[in-house]
CSV table of C-alpha atoms in Angstrom, one decimal:
chain,number,residue,atom,x,y,z
A,719,MET,CA,75.7,131.1,88.0
A,720,ALA,CA,79.4,130.7,87.3
A,721,ASP,CA,79.0,126.9,87.9
A,722,PHE,CA,77.1,126.6,84.7
A,723,GLY,CA,79.9,128.3,82.7
A,724,PHE,CA,77.7,130.9,81.0
A,725,ASN,CA,78.8,134.3,79.9
A,726,ASN,CA,76.9,137.5,80.8
A,727,GLN,CA,74.8,137.4,77.7
A,728,HIS,CA,73.6,133.9,78.1
A,729,GLN,CA,73.2,134.3,81.9
A,730,ASN,CA,70.8,137.2,81.2
A,731,GLU,CA,68.9,135.1,78.7
A,732,VAL,CA,68.5,132.3,81.3
A,733,ILE,CA,67.3,134.8,83.9
A,734,ASN,CA,64.7,136.2,81.5
A,735,TYR,CA,63.4,132.8,80.7
A,736,MET,CA,63.2,131.9,84.4
A,737,ARG,CA,61.3,135.1,85.1
A,738,PHE,CA,58.9,134.2,82.3
A,739,ALA,CA,58.4,130.6,83.6
A,740,ARG,CA,57.9,131.9,87.1
A,741,SER,CA,55.3,134.3,86.1
A,742,LYS,CA,53.4,131.6,84.2
A,743,ARG,CA,53.7,129.3,87.2
A,744,VAL,CA,52.4,131.9,89.6
A,745,LEU,CA,49.5,132.6,87.3
A,746,ARG,CA,48.6,129.0,87.1
A,747,LEU,CA,48.8,128.5,90.9
A,748,LYS,CA,46.4,131.4,91.3
A,749,THR,CA,44.0,129.7,89.0
A,750,ILE,CA,44.2,126.5,91.0
A,751,ASP,CA,43.7,128.4,94.2
A,752,SER,CA,40.6,130.0,92.7
A,753,CYS,CA,39.3,126.6,91.9
A,754,PHE,CA,39.4,125.6,95.6
A,755,GLU,CA,37.9,129.0,96.6
A,756,GLU,CA,35.1,128.6,94.2
A,757,LEU,CA,34.4,125.1,95.6
A,758,LYS,CA,34.3,126.5,99.1
A,759,ASP,CA,32.0,129.4,98.2
A,760,SER,CA,29.6,127.4,96.0
A,761,ARG,CA,29.4,124.0,97.5
A,762,LEU,CA,30.5,124.2,101.2
A,763,VAL,CA,27.4,126.1,102.4
A,764,GLU,CA,26.0,123.4,104.6
A,765,GLU,CA,27.2,122.1,107.9
A,766,THR,CA,27.0,118.4,107.1
A,767,PHE,CA,27.6,116.4,103.9
A,768,THR,CA,27.1,112.7,103.0
A,769,ALA,CA,30.0,110.6,101.8
A,770,ASP,CA,28.6,110.7,98.3
A,771,GLU,CA,28.4,114.5,98.2
A,772,VAL,CA,32.0,114.8,99.5
A,773,ARG,CA,33.1,112.3,96.8
A,774,ASP,CA,31.2,114.2,94.1
A,775,MET,CA,32.8,117.5,95.1
A,776,LEU,CA,36.3,116.0,95.2
A,777,ASP,CA,35.8,114.4,91.8
A,778,GLY,CA,34.7,117.7,90.3
A,779,LEU,CA,37.6,119.5,91.9
A,780,GLN,CA,40.0,116.8,90.6
A,781,VAL,CA,38.8,117.2,87.0
A,782,VAL,CA,39.2,121.0,87.2
A,783,VAL,CA,42.7,120.9,88.9
A,784,ARG,CA,43.8,118.1,86.5
A,785,GLY,CA,42.8,120.2,83.5
A,786,GLU,CA,44.6,123.3,84.8
A,787,VAL,CA,47.8,121.3,85.5
A,788,GLU,CA,47.7,119.5,82.2
A,789,THR,CA,47.2,122.7,80.3
A,790,GLU,CA,50.2,124.3,82.1
A,791,LEU,CA,52.4,121.3,81.4
A,792,ILE,CA,51.5,121.2,77.7
A,793,ASN,CA,52.0,124.9,77.4
A,794,THR,CA,55.4,124.7,79.1
A,795,ALA,CA,56.5,121.9,76.7
A,796,HIS,CA,55.4,123.9,73.7
A,797,THR,CA,57.1,127.0,75.0
A,798,ASN,CA,60.3,125.1,75.4
A,799,VAL,CA,60.0,123.9,71.8
A,800,LEU,CA,59.7,127.5,70.6
A,801,LEU,CA,62.8,128.4,72.6
A,802,LEU,CA,64.7,125.6,71.1
A,803,ARG,CA,63.5,126.6,67.7
A,804,GLN,CA,65.1,130.1,68.2
A,805,LEU,CA,68.4,128.5,69.2
A,806,PHE,CA,68.5,125.9,66.4
A,807,THR,CA,67.6,128.6,63.8
A,808,GLN,CA,70.5,130.8,64.8
A,809,ALA,CA,72.8,127.8,64.9
A,810,GLU,CA,71.8,126.7,61.4
A,811,LYS,CA,72.7,130.1,60.0
A,812,PHE,CA,76.3,129.2,60.8
A,813,TYR,CA,76.0,125.6,59.7
A,814,LEU,CA,76.2,124.3,63.3
A,815,ARG,CA,74.4,121.2,64.5
A,816,LEU,CA,73.4,121.3,68.2
A,817,THR,CA,72.8,118.2,70.3
A,818,SER,CA,71.3,117.6,73.7
A,819,ASP,CA,71.5,115.0,76.4
A,820,ILE,CA,67.9,114.4,77.6
A,821,SER,CA,69.3,112.4,80.6
A,822,GLU,CA,70.8,115.6,82.0
A,823,LEU,CA,67.3,117.1,82.4
A,824,GLU,CA,66.8,114.8,85.4
A,825,ASN,CA,70.2,115.5,86.9
A,826,ARG,CA,69.3,116.2,90.5
A,827,GLU,CA,72.5,118.0,91.3
A,828,LEU,CA,72.0,120.4,88.4
A,829,LEU,CA,68.4,120.9,89.2
A,830,GLU,CA,69.3,121.8,92.8
A,831,GLN,CA,71.8,124.3,91.5
A,832,VAL,CA,69.1,125.9,89.3
A,833,ALA,CA,66.7,126.0,92.3
A,834,GLU,CA,69.5,127.6,94.5
A,835,PHE,CA,70.2,130.2,91.8
A,836,GLU,CA,66.5,131.1,91.6
A,837,LYS,CA,66.4,131.6,95.4
A,838,THR,CA,69.6,133.8,95.5
A,839,ASP,CA,70.8,135.6,92.4
A,840,PHE,CA,67.4,135.6,90.8
A,841,LYS,CA,65.5,137.3,93.7
A,842,THR,CA,66.3,140.9,92.8
A,843,PRO,CA,66.2,141.8,89.1
A,844,ASP,CA,68.7,144.5,88.0
A,845,LYS,CA,68.6,147.0,85.1
A,846,PRO,CA,70.9,145.1,82.8
A,847,ASN,CA,68.7,142.0,83.0
A,848,GLN,CA,65.6,144.1,82.3
A,849,GLU,CA,67.3,145.6,79.2
A,850,SER,CA,68.4,142.2,78.0
A,851,HIS,CA,64.8,141.0,78.3
A,852,LYS,CA,63.9,143.4,75.6
A,853,THR,CA,66.4,142.1,73.1
A,854,LYS,CA,66.0,138.9,71.1
A,855,LEU,CA,68.5,136.1,71.0
A,856,ALA,CA,71.2,137.1,68.4
A,857,PRO,CA,73.8,135.1,66.6
A,858,LEU,CA,77.5,135.4,67.2
A,859,ASN,CA,79.1,138.7,66.3
A,860,GLU,CA,80.8,139.2,63.0
A,861,GLY,CA,84.2,138.6,64.5
A,862,GLY,CA,86.3,136.0,66.2
A,863,VAL,CA,84.6,132.5,65.8
A,864,SER,CA,81.9,133.9,63.5
A,865,GLU,CA,84.5,135.2,61.1
A,866,LEU,CA,86.4,132.0,61.1
A,867,LEU,CA,83.2,130.1,60.5
A,868,ASN,CA,82.3,132.3,57.6
A,869,LYS,CA,85.8,131.8,56.0
A,870,GLU,CA,85.5,128.1,56.5
A,871,ILE,CA,82.1,128.0,54.9
A,872,SER,CA,83.3,130.1,52.0
A,873,ARG,CA,86.3,127.7,51.5
A,874,LEU,CA,84.1,124.6,51.6
A,875,GLN,CA,81.6,126.2,49.2
A,876,GLU,CA,84.5,127.0,46.8
A,877,GLU,CA,85.8,123.4,47.1
A,878,ASN,CA,82.3,122.1,46.5
A,879,ASP,CA,82.0,124.2,43.3
A,880,LYS,CA,85.3,122.9,42.1
A,881,MET,CA,84.3,119.3,42.8
A,882,LYS,CA,81.0,119.9,40.9
A,883,ALA,CA,82.9,121.4,37.9
A,884,ARG,CA,85.3,118.4,37.9
A,885,LEU,CA,82.4,116.0,38.2
A,886,ARG,CA,80.7,117.6,35.2
A,887,THR,CA,83.9,117.3,33.2
A,888,LEU,CA,84.3,113.7,34.1
A,889,GLU,CA,80.7,113.0,33.1
A,890,THR,CA,81.2,114.7,29.7
A,891,GLN,CA,84.4,112.6,29.2
A,892,ALA,CA,82.5,109.4,30.2
A,893,MET,CA,79.7,110.2,27.8
A,894,SER,CA,82.1,110.8,25.0
A,895,ALA,CA,84.0,107.5,25.7
A,896,LEU,CA,80.6,105.7,25.8
A,897,ASP,CA,79.6,107.2,22.4
A,898,GLU,CA,83.0,106.2,20.9
A,899,LYS,CA,82.6,102.7,22.3
A,900,THR,CA,79.1,102.4,20.8
A,901,LYS,CA,80.3,103.6,17.4
A,902,ALA,CA,83.2,101.1,17.4
A,903,GLU,CA,80.8,98.3,18.3
A,904,ARG,CA,78.5,99.2,15.4
A,905,ALA,CA,81.4,99.4,13.0
A,906,PHE,CA,82.7,96.0,14.2
A,907,LYS,CA,79.3,94.5,13.6
A,908,GLU,CA,79.0,96.0,10.2
A,909,LEU,CA,82.5,94.7,9.3
A,910,GLN,CA,81.6,91.2,10.5
A,911,LYS,CA,78.5,91.4,8.3
A,912,VAL,CA,80.6,92.5,5.3
A,913,GLN,CA,83.0,89.6,5.9
A,914,GLY,CA,80.1,87.2,5.9
A,915,GLU,CA,78.9,88.6,2.6
A,916,GLN,CA,82.4,88.1,1.2
A,917,LYS,CA,82.4,84.5,2.3
A,918,GLU,CA,79.0,84.1,0.6
A,919,ILE,CA,80.4,85.6,-2.7
A,920,SER,CA,83.4,83.3,-2.5
A,921,CYS,CA,81.2,80.3,-2.1
A,922,LEU,CA,79.1,81.4,-5.1
A,923,GLU,CA,82.2,81.9,-7.2
A,924,ASP,CA,83.3,78.4,-6.3
A,925,THR,CA,79.9,77.1,-7.3
A,926,VAL,CA,80.0,79.0,-10.6
A,927,ALA,CA,83.5,77.6,-11.3
A,928,THR,CA,82.2,74.1,-10.5
A,929,LEU,CA,79.3,74.5,-12.8
A,930,ARG,CA,81.5,75.8,-15.5
A,931,GLU,CA,83.7,72.8,-15.2
A,932,ASP,CA,80.7,70.5,-15.3
A,933,TYR,CA,79.4,72.4,-18.3
A,934,GLU,CA,82.7,72.0,-20.1
A,935,LYS,CA,82.7,68.3,-19.4
A,936,SER,CA,79.1,67.9,-20.5
A,937,ILE,CA,79.6,69.5,-23.9
A,938,ASN,CA,80.4,66.2,-25.5
A,939,ALA,CA,77.6,64.4,-23.6
A,940,ASN,CA,74.3,63.4,-25.1
A,941,ALA,CA,71.3,65.7,-25.7
A,942,ALA,CA,69.5,64.7,-22.5
A,943,SER,CA,72.5,65.6,-20.3
A,944,GLN,CA,72.9,68.8,-22.3
A,945,LYS,CA,69.4,69.8,-21.5
A,946,ASP,CA,70.0,69.2,-17.8
A,947,LEU,CA,73.1,71.3,-18.0
A,948,GLN,CA,71.2,74.1,-19.6
A,949,GLN,CA,68.6,74.1,-16.8
A,950,ASN,CA,71.5,74.2,-14.3
A,951,LEU,CA,73.0,77.1,-16.1
A,952,ILE,CA,69.6,78.9,-16.0
A,953,SER,CA,69.4,78.3,-12.3
A,954,ALA,CA,72.9,79.5,-11.8
A,955,LYS,CA,72.1,82.7,-13.8
A,956,HIS,CA,69.1,83.3,-11.6
A,957,GLU,CA,71.2,82.8,-8.5
A,958,LEU,CA,73.8,85.2,-9.9
A,959,LEU,CA,71.1,87.8,-10.5
A,960,ARG,CA,69.8,87.4,-7.0
A,961,VAL,CA,73.4,87.7,-5.6
A,962,GLN,CA,73.9,90.8,-7.8
A,963,GLU,CA,70.7,92.3,-6.3
A,964,GLN,CA,71.8,91.5,-2.8
A,965,LEU,CA,75.2,93.0,-3.5
A,966,SER,CA,73.6,96.2,-4.8
A,967,LEU,CA,71.4,96.5,-1.7
A,968,ALA,CA,74.5,95.8,0.4
A,969,GLU,CA,76.4,98.6,-1.4
A,970,LYS,CA,73.6,101.1,-0.7
A,971,GLU,CA,73.4,100.1,2.9
A,972,LEU,CA,77.1,100.3,3.3
A,973,ASP,CA,77.2,103.7,1.6
A,974,LYS,CA,74.7,105.0,4.3
A,975,LYS,CA,76.4,103.5,7.3
A,976,PHE,CA,80.1,103.8,6.4
A,977,GLN,CA,80.3,107.1,4.6
A,978,GLN,CA,82.8,108.5,7.1
A,979,THR,CA,84.9,105.4,7.6
A,980,ALA,CA,87.9,103.9,5.9
A,981,ALA,CA,86.2,100.5,6.0
A,982,TYR,CA,83.6,101.9,3.6
A,983,ARG,CA,86.1,102.8,1.0
A,984,ASN,CA,88.0,99.6,1.3
A,985,MET,CA,84.9,97.5,1.1
A,986,LYS,CA,83.6,99.5,-1.9
A,987,GLU,CA,86.7,98.7,-3.8
A,988,ILE,CA,86.4,95.1,-2.9
A,989,LEU,CA,82.8,94.9,-4.1
A,990,THR,CA,83.6,96.7,-7.3
A,991,LYS,CA,86.3,94.1,-8.1
A,992,LYS,CA,83.9,91.3,-7.2
A,993,ASN,CA,81.2,92.7,-9.5
A,994,GLU,CA,83.7,92.9,-12.3
A,995,GLN,CA,84.7,89.4,-11.7
A,996,ILE,CA,81.1,88.3,-11.7
A,997,LYS,CA,80.5,90.2,-15.0
A,998,GLU,CA,83.5,88.4,-16.5
A,999,LEU,CA,82.1,85.1,-15.3
A,1000,ARG,CA,78.7,85.9,-16.7
A,1001,LYS,CA,80.3,86.7,-20.1
A,1002,SER,CA,82.3,83.5,-19.9
A,1003,LEU,CA,79.1,81.5,-19.2
A,1004,GLN,CA,77.3,83.2,-22.0
A,1005,SER,CA,80.0,82.2,-24.4
A,1006,TYR,CA,79.2,78.6,-23.5
A,1007,GLU,CA,75.5,78.8,-24.0
A,1008,PRO,CA,74.2,77.1,-27.2
A,1009,GLU,CA,73.1,79.2,-30.0
A,1010,ASP,CA,69.4,78.9,-31.2
């Protein structure tokens, strides 16, 4: 058995399995022999048989023997799976991954070595082998390789925990940066909106100034042109009222959205000044309205 490179523990486990397989094989061969004996005792009672009778007996015997052999082969395969399950379960406790080379199962040289071992070393069982048959397959002892594996596993788990903690920190930082970016984008959009409103106010101021100039020029005009100017002034007043209402709504909206920003305070001061300018313009326009 030294050719296989096994230690004493593993050698005893192999011997125990071979004993088990041999006992199952002997039992199945006895079953097949009984099938032939039963055929001899039940069917071969006459001296002569026709070809059809012989064929019928052989067909029946074939079915029985085939069933016995197939059952034994299936049972052997399933038994091997259970044995592999024990080995893999023990290996996974130590985070090991076992592999197998299926082609080696048909290695004639190794098969002959196993057969030779069964004929020689395996003939006479000894007491140590009998005792090892009573014990189950056990994992590695808590020393040597096992201890090193446990230390390595602990170290890897500790590194894994550190990596998880660092990943959570990076995720938190990324979320904070994303929130800051979203807030900055919103503030930029609001600022652009306010700048657009400022441009609109400037345009309206230019319009009022133009109307005022036109009104001053038309004071000396005839009554018909004066009436047209009055209508223009009324329209301008309505436009100013609409703008004032929009400005009031804009102020409320900006108060809600920019309460915590410096842009809010700056824009509020700007709007206050613009309102005062509009009020002055309105007073100036009222001074030019004709008295009833």
